[in-house]
CSV table of C-alpha atoms and ligand atoms in Angstrom, one decimal:
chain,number,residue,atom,x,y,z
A,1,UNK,CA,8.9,-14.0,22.9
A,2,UNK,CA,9.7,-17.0,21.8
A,3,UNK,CA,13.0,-17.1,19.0
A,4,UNK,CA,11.8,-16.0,15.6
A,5,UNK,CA,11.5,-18.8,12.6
A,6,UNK,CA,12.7,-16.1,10.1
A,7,UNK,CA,14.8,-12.8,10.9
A,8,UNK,CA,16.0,-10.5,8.2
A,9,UNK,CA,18.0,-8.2,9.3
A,10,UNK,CA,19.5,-4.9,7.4
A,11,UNK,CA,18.8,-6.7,4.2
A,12,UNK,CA,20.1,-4.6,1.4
A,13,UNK,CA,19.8,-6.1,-2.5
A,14,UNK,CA,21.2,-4.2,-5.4
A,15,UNK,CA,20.6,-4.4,-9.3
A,16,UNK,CA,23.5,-3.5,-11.7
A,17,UNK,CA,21.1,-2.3,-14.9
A,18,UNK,CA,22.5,0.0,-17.7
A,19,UNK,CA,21.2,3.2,-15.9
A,20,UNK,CA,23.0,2.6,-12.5
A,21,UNK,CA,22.8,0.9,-9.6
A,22,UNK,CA,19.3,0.0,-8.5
A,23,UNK,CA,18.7,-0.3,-4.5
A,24,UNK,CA,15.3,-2.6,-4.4
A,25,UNK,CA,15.7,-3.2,-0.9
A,26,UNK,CA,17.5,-0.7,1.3
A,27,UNK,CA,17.9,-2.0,5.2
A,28,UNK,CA,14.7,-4.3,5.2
A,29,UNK,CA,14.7,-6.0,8.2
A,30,UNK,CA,11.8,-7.8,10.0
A,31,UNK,CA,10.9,-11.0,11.7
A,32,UNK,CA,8.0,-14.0,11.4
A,33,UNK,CA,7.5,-15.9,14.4
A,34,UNK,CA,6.6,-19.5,13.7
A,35,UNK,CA,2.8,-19.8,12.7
A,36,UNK,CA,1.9,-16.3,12.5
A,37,UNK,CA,0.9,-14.8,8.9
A,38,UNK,CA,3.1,-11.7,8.1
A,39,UNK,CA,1.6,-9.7,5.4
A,40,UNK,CA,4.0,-7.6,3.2
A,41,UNK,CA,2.4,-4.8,1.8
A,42,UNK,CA,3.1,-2.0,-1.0
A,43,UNK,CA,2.4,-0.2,-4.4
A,44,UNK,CA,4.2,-2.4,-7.1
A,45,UNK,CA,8.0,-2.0,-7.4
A,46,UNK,CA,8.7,-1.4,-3.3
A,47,UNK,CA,10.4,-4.5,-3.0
A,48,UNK,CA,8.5,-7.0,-1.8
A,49,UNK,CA,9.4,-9.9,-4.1
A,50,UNK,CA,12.9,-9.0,-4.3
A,51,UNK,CA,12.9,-9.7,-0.3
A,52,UNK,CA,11.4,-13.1,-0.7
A,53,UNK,CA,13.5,-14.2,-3.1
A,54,UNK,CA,16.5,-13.1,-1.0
A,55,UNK,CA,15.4,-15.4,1.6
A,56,UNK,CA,14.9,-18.2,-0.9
A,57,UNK,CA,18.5,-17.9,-2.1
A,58,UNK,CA,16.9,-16.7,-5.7
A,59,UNK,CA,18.5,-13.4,-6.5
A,60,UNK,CA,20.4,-13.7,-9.7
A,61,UNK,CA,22.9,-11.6,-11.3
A,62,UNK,CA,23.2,-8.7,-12.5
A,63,UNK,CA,21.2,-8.8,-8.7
A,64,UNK,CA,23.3,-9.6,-5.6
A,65,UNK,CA,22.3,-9.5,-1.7
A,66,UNK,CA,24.9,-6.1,-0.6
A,67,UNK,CA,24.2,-6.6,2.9
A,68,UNK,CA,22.6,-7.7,5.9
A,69,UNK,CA,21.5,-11.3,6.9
A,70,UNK,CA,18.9,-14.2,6.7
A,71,UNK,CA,18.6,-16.0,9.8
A,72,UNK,CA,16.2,-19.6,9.6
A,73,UNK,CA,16.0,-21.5,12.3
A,74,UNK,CA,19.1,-20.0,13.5
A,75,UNK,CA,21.1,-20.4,10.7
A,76,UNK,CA,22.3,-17.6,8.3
A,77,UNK,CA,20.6,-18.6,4.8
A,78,UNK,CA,23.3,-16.3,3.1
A,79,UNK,CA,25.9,-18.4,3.6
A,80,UNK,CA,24.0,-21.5,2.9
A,81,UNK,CA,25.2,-23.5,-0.3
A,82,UNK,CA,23.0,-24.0,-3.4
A,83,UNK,CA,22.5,-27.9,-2.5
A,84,UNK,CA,21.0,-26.5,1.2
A,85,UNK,CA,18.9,-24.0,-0.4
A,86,UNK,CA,17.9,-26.4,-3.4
A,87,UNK,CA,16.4,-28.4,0.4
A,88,UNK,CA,15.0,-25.4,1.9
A,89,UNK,CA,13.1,-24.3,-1.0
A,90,UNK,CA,9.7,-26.3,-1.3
A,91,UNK,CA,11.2,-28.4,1.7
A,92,UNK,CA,11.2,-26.0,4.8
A,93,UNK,CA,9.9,-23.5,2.8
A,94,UNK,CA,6.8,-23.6,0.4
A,95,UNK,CA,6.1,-21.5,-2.3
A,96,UNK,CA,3.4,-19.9,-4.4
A,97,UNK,CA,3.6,-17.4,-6.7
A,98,UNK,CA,1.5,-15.2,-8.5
A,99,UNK,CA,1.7,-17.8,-12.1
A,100,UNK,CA,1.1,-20.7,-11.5
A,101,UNK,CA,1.9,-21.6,-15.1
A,102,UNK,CA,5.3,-20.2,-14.6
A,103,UNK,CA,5.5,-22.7,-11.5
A,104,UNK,CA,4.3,-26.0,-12.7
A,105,UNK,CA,5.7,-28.1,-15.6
A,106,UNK,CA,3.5,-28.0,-18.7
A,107,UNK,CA,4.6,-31.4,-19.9
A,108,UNK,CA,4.1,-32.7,-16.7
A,109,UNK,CA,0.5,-34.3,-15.0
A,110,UNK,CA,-0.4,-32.4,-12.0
A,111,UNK,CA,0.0,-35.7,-9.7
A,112,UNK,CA,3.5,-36.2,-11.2
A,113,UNK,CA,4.9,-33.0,-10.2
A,114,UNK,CA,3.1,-33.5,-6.4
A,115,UNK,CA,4.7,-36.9,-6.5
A,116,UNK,CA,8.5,-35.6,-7.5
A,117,UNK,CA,7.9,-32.7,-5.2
A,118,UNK,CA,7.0,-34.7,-1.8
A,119,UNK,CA,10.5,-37.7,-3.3
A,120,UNK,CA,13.0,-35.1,-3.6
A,121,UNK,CA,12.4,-33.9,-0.1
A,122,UNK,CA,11.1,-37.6,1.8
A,123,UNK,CA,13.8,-40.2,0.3
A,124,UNK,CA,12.3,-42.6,1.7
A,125,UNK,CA,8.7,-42.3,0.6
A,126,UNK,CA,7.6,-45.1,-1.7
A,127,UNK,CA,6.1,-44.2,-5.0
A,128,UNK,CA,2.8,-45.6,-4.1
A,129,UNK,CA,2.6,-43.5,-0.3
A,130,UNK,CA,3.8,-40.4,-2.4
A,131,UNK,CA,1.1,-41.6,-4.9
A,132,UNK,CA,-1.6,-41.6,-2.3
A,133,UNK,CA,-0.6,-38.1,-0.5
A,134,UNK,CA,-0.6,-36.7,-3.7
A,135,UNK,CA,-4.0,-37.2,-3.9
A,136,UNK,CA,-5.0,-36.5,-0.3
A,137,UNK,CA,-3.2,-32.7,-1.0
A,138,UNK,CA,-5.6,-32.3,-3.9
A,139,UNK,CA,-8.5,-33.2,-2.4
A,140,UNK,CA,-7.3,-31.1,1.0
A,141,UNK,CA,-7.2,-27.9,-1.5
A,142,UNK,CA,-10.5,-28.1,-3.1
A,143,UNK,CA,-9.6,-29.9,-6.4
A,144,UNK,CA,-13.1,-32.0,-7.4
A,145,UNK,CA,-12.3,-35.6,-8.4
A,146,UNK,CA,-8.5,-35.7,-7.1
A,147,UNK,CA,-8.1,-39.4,-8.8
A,148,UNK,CA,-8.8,-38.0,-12.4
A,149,UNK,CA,-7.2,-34.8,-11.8
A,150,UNK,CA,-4.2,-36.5,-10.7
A,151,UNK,CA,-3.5,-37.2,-14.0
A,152,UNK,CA,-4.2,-34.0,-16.0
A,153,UNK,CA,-1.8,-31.3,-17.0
A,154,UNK,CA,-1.7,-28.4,-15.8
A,155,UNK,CA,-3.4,-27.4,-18.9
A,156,UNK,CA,-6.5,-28.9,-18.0
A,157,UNK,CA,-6.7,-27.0,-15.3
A,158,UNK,CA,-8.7,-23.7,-14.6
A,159,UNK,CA,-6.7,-20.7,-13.2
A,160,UNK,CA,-8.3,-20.9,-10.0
A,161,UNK,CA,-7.7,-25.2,-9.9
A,162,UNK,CA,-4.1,-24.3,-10.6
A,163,UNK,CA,-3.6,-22.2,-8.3
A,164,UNK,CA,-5.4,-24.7,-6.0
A,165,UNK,CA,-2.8,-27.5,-7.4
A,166,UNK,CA,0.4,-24.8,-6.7
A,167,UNK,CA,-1.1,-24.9,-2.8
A,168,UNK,CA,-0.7,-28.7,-2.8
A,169,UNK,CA,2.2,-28.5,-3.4
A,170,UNK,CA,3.6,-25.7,-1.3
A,171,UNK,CA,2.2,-27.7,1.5
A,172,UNK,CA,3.1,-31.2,0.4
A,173,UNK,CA,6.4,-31.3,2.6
A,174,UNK,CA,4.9,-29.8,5.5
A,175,UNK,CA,6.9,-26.0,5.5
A,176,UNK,CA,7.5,-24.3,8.4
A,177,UNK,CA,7.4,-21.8,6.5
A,178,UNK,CA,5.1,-20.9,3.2
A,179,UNK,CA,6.3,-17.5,1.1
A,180,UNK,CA,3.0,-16.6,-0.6
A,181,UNK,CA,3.5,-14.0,-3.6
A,182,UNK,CA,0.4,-12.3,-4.9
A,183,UNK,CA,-0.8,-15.3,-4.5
A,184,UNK,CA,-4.5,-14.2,-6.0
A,185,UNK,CA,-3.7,-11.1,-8.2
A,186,UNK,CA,-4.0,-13.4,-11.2
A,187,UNK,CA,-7.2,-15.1,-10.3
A,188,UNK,CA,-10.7,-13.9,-10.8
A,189,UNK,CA,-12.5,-11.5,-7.9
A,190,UNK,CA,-14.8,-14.6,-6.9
A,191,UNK,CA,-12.5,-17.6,-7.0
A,192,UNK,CA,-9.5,-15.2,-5.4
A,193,UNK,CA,-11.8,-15.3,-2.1
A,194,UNK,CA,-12.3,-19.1,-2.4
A,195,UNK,CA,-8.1,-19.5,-2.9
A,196,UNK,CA,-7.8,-17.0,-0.2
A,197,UNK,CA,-10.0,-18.9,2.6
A,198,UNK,CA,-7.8,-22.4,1.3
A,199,UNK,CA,-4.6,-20.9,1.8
A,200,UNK,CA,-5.8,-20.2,5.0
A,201,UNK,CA,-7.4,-23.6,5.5
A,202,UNK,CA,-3.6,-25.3,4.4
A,203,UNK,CA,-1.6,-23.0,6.4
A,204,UNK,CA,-3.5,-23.5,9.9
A,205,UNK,CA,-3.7,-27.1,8.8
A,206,UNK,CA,0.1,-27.6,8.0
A,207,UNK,CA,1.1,-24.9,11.0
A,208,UNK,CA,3.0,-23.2,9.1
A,209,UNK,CA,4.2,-19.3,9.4
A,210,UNK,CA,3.3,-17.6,6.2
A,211,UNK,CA,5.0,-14.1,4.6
A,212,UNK,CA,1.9,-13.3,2.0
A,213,UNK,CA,3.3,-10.5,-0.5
A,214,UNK,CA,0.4,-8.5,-1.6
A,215,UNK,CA,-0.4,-5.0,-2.9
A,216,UNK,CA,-3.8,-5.3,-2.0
A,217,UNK,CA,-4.9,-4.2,1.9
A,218,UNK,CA,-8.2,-6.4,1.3
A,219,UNK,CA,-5.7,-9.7,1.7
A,220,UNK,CA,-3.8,-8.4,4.3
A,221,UNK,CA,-6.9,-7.7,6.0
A,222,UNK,CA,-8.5,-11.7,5.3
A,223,UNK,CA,-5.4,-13.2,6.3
A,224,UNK,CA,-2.8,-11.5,8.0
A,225,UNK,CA,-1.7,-11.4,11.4
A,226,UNK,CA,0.9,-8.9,11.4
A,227,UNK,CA,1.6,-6.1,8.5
A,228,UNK,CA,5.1,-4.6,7.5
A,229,UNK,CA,4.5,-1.9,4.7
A,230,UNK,CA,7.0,-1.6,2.3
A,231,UNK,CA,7.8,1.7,0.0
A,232,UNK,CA,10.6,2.3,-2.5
A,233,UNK,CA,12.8,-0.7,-0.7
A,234,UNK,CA,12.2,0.3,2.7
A,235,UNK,CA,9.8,-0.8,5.6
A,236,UNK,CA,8.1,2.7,6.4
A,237,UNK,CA,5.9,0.8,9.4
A,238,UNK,CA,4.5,-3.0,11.2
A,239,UNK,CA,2.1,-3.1,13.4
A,240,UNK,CA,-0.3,-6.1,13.8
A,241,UNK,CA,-3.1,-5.9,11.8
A,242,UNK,CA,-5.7,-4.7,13.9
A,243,UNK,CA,-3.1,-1.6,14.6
A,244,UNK,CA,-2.0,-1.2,11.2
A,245,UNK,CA,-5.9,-1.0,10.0
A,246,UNK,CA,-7.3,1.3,13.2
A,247,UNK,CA,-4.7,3.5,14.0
A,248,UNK,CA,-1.9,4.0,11.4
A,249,UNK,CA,0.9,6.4,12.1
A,250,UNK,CA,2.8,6.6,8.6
A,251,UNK,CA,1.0,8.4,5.9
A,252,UNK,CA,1.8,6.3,3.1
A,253,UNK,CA,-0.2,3.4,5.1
A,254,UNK,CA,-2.9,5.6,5.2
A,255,UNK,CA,-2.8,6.5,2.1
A,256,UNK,CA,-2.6,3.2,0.5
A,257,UNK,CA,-6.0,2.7,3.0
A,258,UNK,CA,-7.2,5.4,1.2
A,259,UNK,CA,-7.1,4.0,-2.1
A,260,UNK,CA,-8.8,0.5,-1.2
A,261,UNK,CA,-11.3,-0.2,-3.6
A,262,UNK,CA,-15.1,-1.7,-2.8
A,263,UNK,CA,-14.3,0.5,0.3
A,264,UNK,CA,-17.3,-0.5,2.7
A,265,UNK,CA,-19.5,2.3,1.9
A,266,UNK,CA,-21.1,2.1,-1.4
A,267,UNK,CA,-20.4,4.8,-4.0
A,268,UNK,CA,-17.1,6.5,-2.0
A,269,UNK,CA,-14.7,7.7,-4.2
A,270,UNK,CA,-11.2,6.1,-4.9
A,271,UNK,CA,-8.8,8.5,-3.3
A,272,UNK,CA,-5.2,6.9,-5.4
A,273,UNK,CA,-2.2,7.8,-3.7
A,274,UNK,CA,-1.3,10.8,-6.0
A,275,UNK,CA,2.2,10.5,-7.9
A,276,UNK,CA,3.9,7.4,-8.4
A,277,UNK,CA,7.1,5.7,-6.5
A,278,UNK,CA,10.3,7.3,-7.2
A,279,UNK,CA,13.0,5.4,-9.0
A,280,UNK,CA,15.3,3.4,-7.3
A,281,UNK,CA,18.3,4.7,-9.1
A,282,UNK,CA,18.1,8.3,-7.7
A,283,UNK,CA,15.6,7.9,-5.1
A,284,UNK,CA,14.3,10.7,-3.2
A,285,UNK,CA,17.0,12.4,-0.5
A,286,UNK,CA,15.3,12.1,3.4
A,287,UNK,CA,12.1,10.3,3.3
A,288,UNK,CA,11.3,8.7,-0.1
A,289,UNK,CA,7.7,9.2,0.6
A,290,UNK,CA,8.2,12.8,1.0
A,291,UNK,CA,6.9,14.2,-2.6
A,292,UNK,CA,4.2,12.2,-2.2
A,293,UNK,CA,3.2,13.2,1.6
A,294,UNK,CA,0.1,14.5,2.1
A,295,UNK,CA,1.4,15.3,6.5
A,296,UNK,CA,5.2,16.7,5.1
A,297,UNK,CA,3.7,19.5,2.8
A,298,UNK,CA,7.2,20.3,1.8
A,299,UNK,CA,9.0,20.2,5.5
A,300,UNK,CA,12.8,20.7,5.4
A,301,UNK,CA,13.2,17.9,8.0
A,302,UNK,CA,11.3,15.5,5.3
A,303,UNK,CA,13.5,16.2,2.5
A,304,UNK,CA,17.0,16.4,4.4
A,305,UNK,CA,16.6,13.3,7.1
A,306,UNK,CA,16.1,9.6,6.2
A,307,UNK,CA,13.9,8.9,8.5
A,308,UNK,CA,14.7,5.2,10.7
A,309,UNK,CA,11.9,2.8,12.3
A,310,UNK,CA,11.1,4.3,15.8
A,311,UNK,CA,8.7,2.9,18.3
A,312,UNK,CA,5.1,4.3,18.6
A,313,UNK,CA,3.4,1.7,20.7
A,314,UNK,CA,3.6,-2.0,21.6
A,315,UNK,CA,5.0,-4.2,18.4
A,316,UNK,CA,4.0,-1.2,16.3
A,317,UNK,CA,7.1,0.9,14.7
A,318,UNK,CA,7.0,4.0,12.0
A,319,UNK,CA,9.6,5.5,10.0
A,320,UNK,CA,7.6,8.9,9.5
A,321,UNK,CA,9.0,12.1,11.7
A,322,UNK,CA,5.9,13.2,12.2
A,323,UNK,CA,4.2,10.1,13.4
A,324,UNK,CA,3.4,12.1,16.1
A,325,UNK,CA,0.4,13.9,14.2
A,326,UNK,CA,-1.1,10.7,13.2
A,327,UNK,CA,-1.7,9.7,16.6
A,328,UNK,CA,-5.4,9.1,16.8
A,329,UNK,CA,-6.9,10.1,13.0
A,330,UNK,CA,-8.9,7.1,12.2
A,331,UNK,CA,-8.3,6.0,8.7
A,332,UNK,CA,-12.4,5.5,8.2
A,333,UNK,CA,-11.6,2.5,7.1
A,334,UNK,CA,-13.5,-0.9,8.7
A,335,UNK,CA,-10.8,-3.1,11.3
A,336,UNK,CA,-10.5,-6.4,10.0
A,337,UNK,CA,-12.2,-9.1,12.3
A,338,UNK,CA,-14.2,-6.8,14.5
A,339,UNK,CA,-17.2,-9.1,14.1
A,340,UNK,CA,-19.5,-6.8,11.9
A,341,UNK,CA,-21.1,-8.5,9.4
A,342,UNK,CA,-22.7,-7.0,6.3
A,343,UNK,CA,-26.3,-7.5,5.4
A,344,UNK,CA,-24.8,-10.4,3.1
A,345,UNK,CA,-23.5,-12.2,6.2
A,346,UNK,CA,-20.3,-11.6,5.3
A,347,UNK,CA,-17.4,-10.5,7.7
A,348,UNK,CA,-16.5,-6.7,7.8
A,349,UNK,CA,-13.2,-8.3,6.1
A,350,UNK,CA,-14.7,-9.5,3.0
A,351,UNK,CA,-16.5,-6.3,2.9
A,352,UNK,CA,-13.0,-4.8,2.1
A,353,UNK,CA,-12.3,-7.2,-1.0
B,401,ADP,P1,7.3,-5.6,-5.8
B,401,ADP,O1,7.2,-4.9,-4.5
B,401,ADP,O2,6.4,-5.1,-6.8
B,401,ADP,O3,7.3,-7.1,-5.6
B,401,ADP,P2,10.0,-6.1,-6.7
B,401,ADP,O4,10.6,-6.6,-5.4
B,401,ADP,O5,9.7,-7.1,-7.8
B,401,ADP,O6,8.8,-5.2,-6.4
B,401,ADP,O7,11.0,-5.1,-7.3
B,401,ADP,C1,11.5,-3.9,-6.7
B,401,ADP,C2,12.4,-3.2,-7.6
B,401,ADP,O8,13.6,-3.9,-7.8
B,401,ADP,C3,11.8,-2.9,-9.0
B,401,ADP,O9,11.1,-1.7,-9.0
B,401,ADP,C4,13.1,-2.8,-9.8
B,401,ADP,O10,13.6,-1.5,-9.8
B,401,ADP,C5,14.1,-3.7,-9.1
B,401,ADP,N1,14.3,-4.9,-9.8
B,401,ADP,C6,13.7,-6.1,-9.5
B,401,ADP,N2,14.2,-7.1,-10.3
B,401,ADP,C7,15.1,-6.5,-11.1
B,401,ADP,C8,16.0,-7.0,-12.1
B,401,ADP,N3,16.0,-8.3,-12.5
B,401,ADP,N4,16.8,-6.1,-12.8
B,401,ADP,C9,16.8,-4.8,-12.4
B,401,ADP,N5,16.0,-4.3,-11.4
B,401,ADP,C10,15.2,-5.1,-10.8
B,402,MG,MG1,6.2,-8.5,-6.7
């Protein structure tokens, strides 16, 4: 296979709070491969945006990276300097994040922001070209009458056109790379769908590999082509999609399957994962999944062993010891792009959301 854009490897970031030491991410490691869209999946808390913002140089005190590396395009981003990262981020790498609001300057128009965005990164793009792509970006993400709303605030906007306008500029420098967090938890069931089929739109349009950080499976399942499932800090399995979704083989993946809402069948009862994620300051001995574990039912090996990433079929790893009794239980829940289509016309995909 061809190199990897992104490799994290044995990440480890740790938070100094007045309780102790927090471990948010404990030996993450994972690749994206340029183009592909990894989905990072988990309850809230596992450690999912910590991870990104390693990899965007944005963990603060009293947060620092303990261990591991962040290897871009074969260069370790740990050991980059603030001016290279201050490149990287919304040059190499686009963003979006859950707030837009958070994301975009209030006292600033909308067209302004595009236009400092795409100068900061293209030196040598004149005000009036920056000007025009400005425009271009907003009318490539959906934003009606991309003149006027050039010159709104963000204000003006509605969630969803925010949102929209937070795209733009993600995409505005052509990323290799776009780091996509909860990018439609905020937004309205309907318009989350439209966002979701733009951000597909601008990422095959633009190329660009995408890590989309989501606890919901119904995204993943839209949009992703691979799936690495995060729990209390760790990666407990990746698979690509179609594996992750038909034949899972760690129990907290099933179990987050299992409490999909708007399952496909009408009227099915929410199954929640029951309990709640440990804490990170005195997390679980062996597998941290294991009070919660539906397949260890109290097993010695499950509360003694940490249990590491092994193997269990092509691209497809679990960190579960007894993957093993997995093998073949179908989740019941419908594989994302099997070509179904609901009476709506919808794909079995949507059907999921
Ligand atoms: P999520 O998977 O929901 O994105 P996060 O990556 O935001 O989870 O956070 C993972 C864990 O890291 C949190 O549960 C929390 O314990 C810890 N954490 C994150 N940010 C901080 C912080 N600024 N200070 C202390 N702990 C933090
Ligand atoms: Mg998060």
């Amino acid at each position: 296979m061809a190199e990897p854009l992104l490799a994290i490897e044995d990440l480890a970031v740790e938070f100094r709070t007045e309780d102790g030491l927090v471990r948010a991410v404990d030996r993450v490691s994972y690749e994206v491969h340029p183009g592909e869209v990894v989905g990072l999946v988990g309850e809230s808390g596992s450690g999912k945006s910590v991870t990104a913002m390693s990899v965007l140089g944005l963990i603060r005190q009293p947060g620092r990276i303990a261990g591991g590396s962040i290897r871009f395009r074969g260069r370790d981003l740990r050991t980059a300097s603030e001016r290279e990262m201050r490149a990287v981020r919304g040059g190499e790498i686009g963003m979006i994040f859950q707030d837009p609001m958070t994301a975009l300057n209030p006292v600033m128009t909308v067209g302004a922001q595009i236009v400092e965005a795409l100068r900061l990164h293209q030196r040598r793009m004149s005000g009036a070209a920056a000007r025009k792509r400005a425009v271009e970006l907003l009318s490539l993400v959906g934003v009606p009458n991309p003149d006027t709303r050039f010159g709104q605030y963000p204000h003006e906007y509605s969630g969803g056109m925010r949102q929209r306008a937070m795209i733009a500029m993600a995409i505005a420098n052509d990323p290799v790379l776009i780091i996509a967090d909860e990018p439609t938890t905020a937004l309205d069931v309907t318009i989350q769908a439209q966002v979701l089929r733009l951000l597909r739109t601008a990422q095959r349009e633009a190329g660009s590999a995408t890590i989309l950080i989501t606890h919901d499976l119904g995204v993943i399942a839209e949009l992703a082509d691979r799936v690495v499932v995060m729990y209390a800090g760790r990666v407990v399995e990746h698979g690509d999609v179609h594996t992750i979704f038909s034949a899972p083989r760690h129990p907290y993946t099933v179990g987050l399957m299992g409490s999909l809402p708007n399952l496909a069948e009408q009227g099915a009862p929410l199954r929640p994962i029951p309990g709640s994620p440990p804490s990170l300051l005195d997390p679980p001995g062996g597998c941290p999944f294991h009070p919660r574990c539906t397949l260890s039912q109290g097993r010695q090996r499950c509360r003694v062993e940490r249990p590491t990433l092994i193997a269990v079929g092509a691209a497809h790893a679990s960190a579960c010891h007894f993957h093993d009794e997995l093998a073949g239980v179908a989740p019941g829940v419908p594989v994302p792009g099997a070509g179904a289509t609901d009476p709506a016309g919808g794909t079995e995909a949507e059907a999921l959301r």
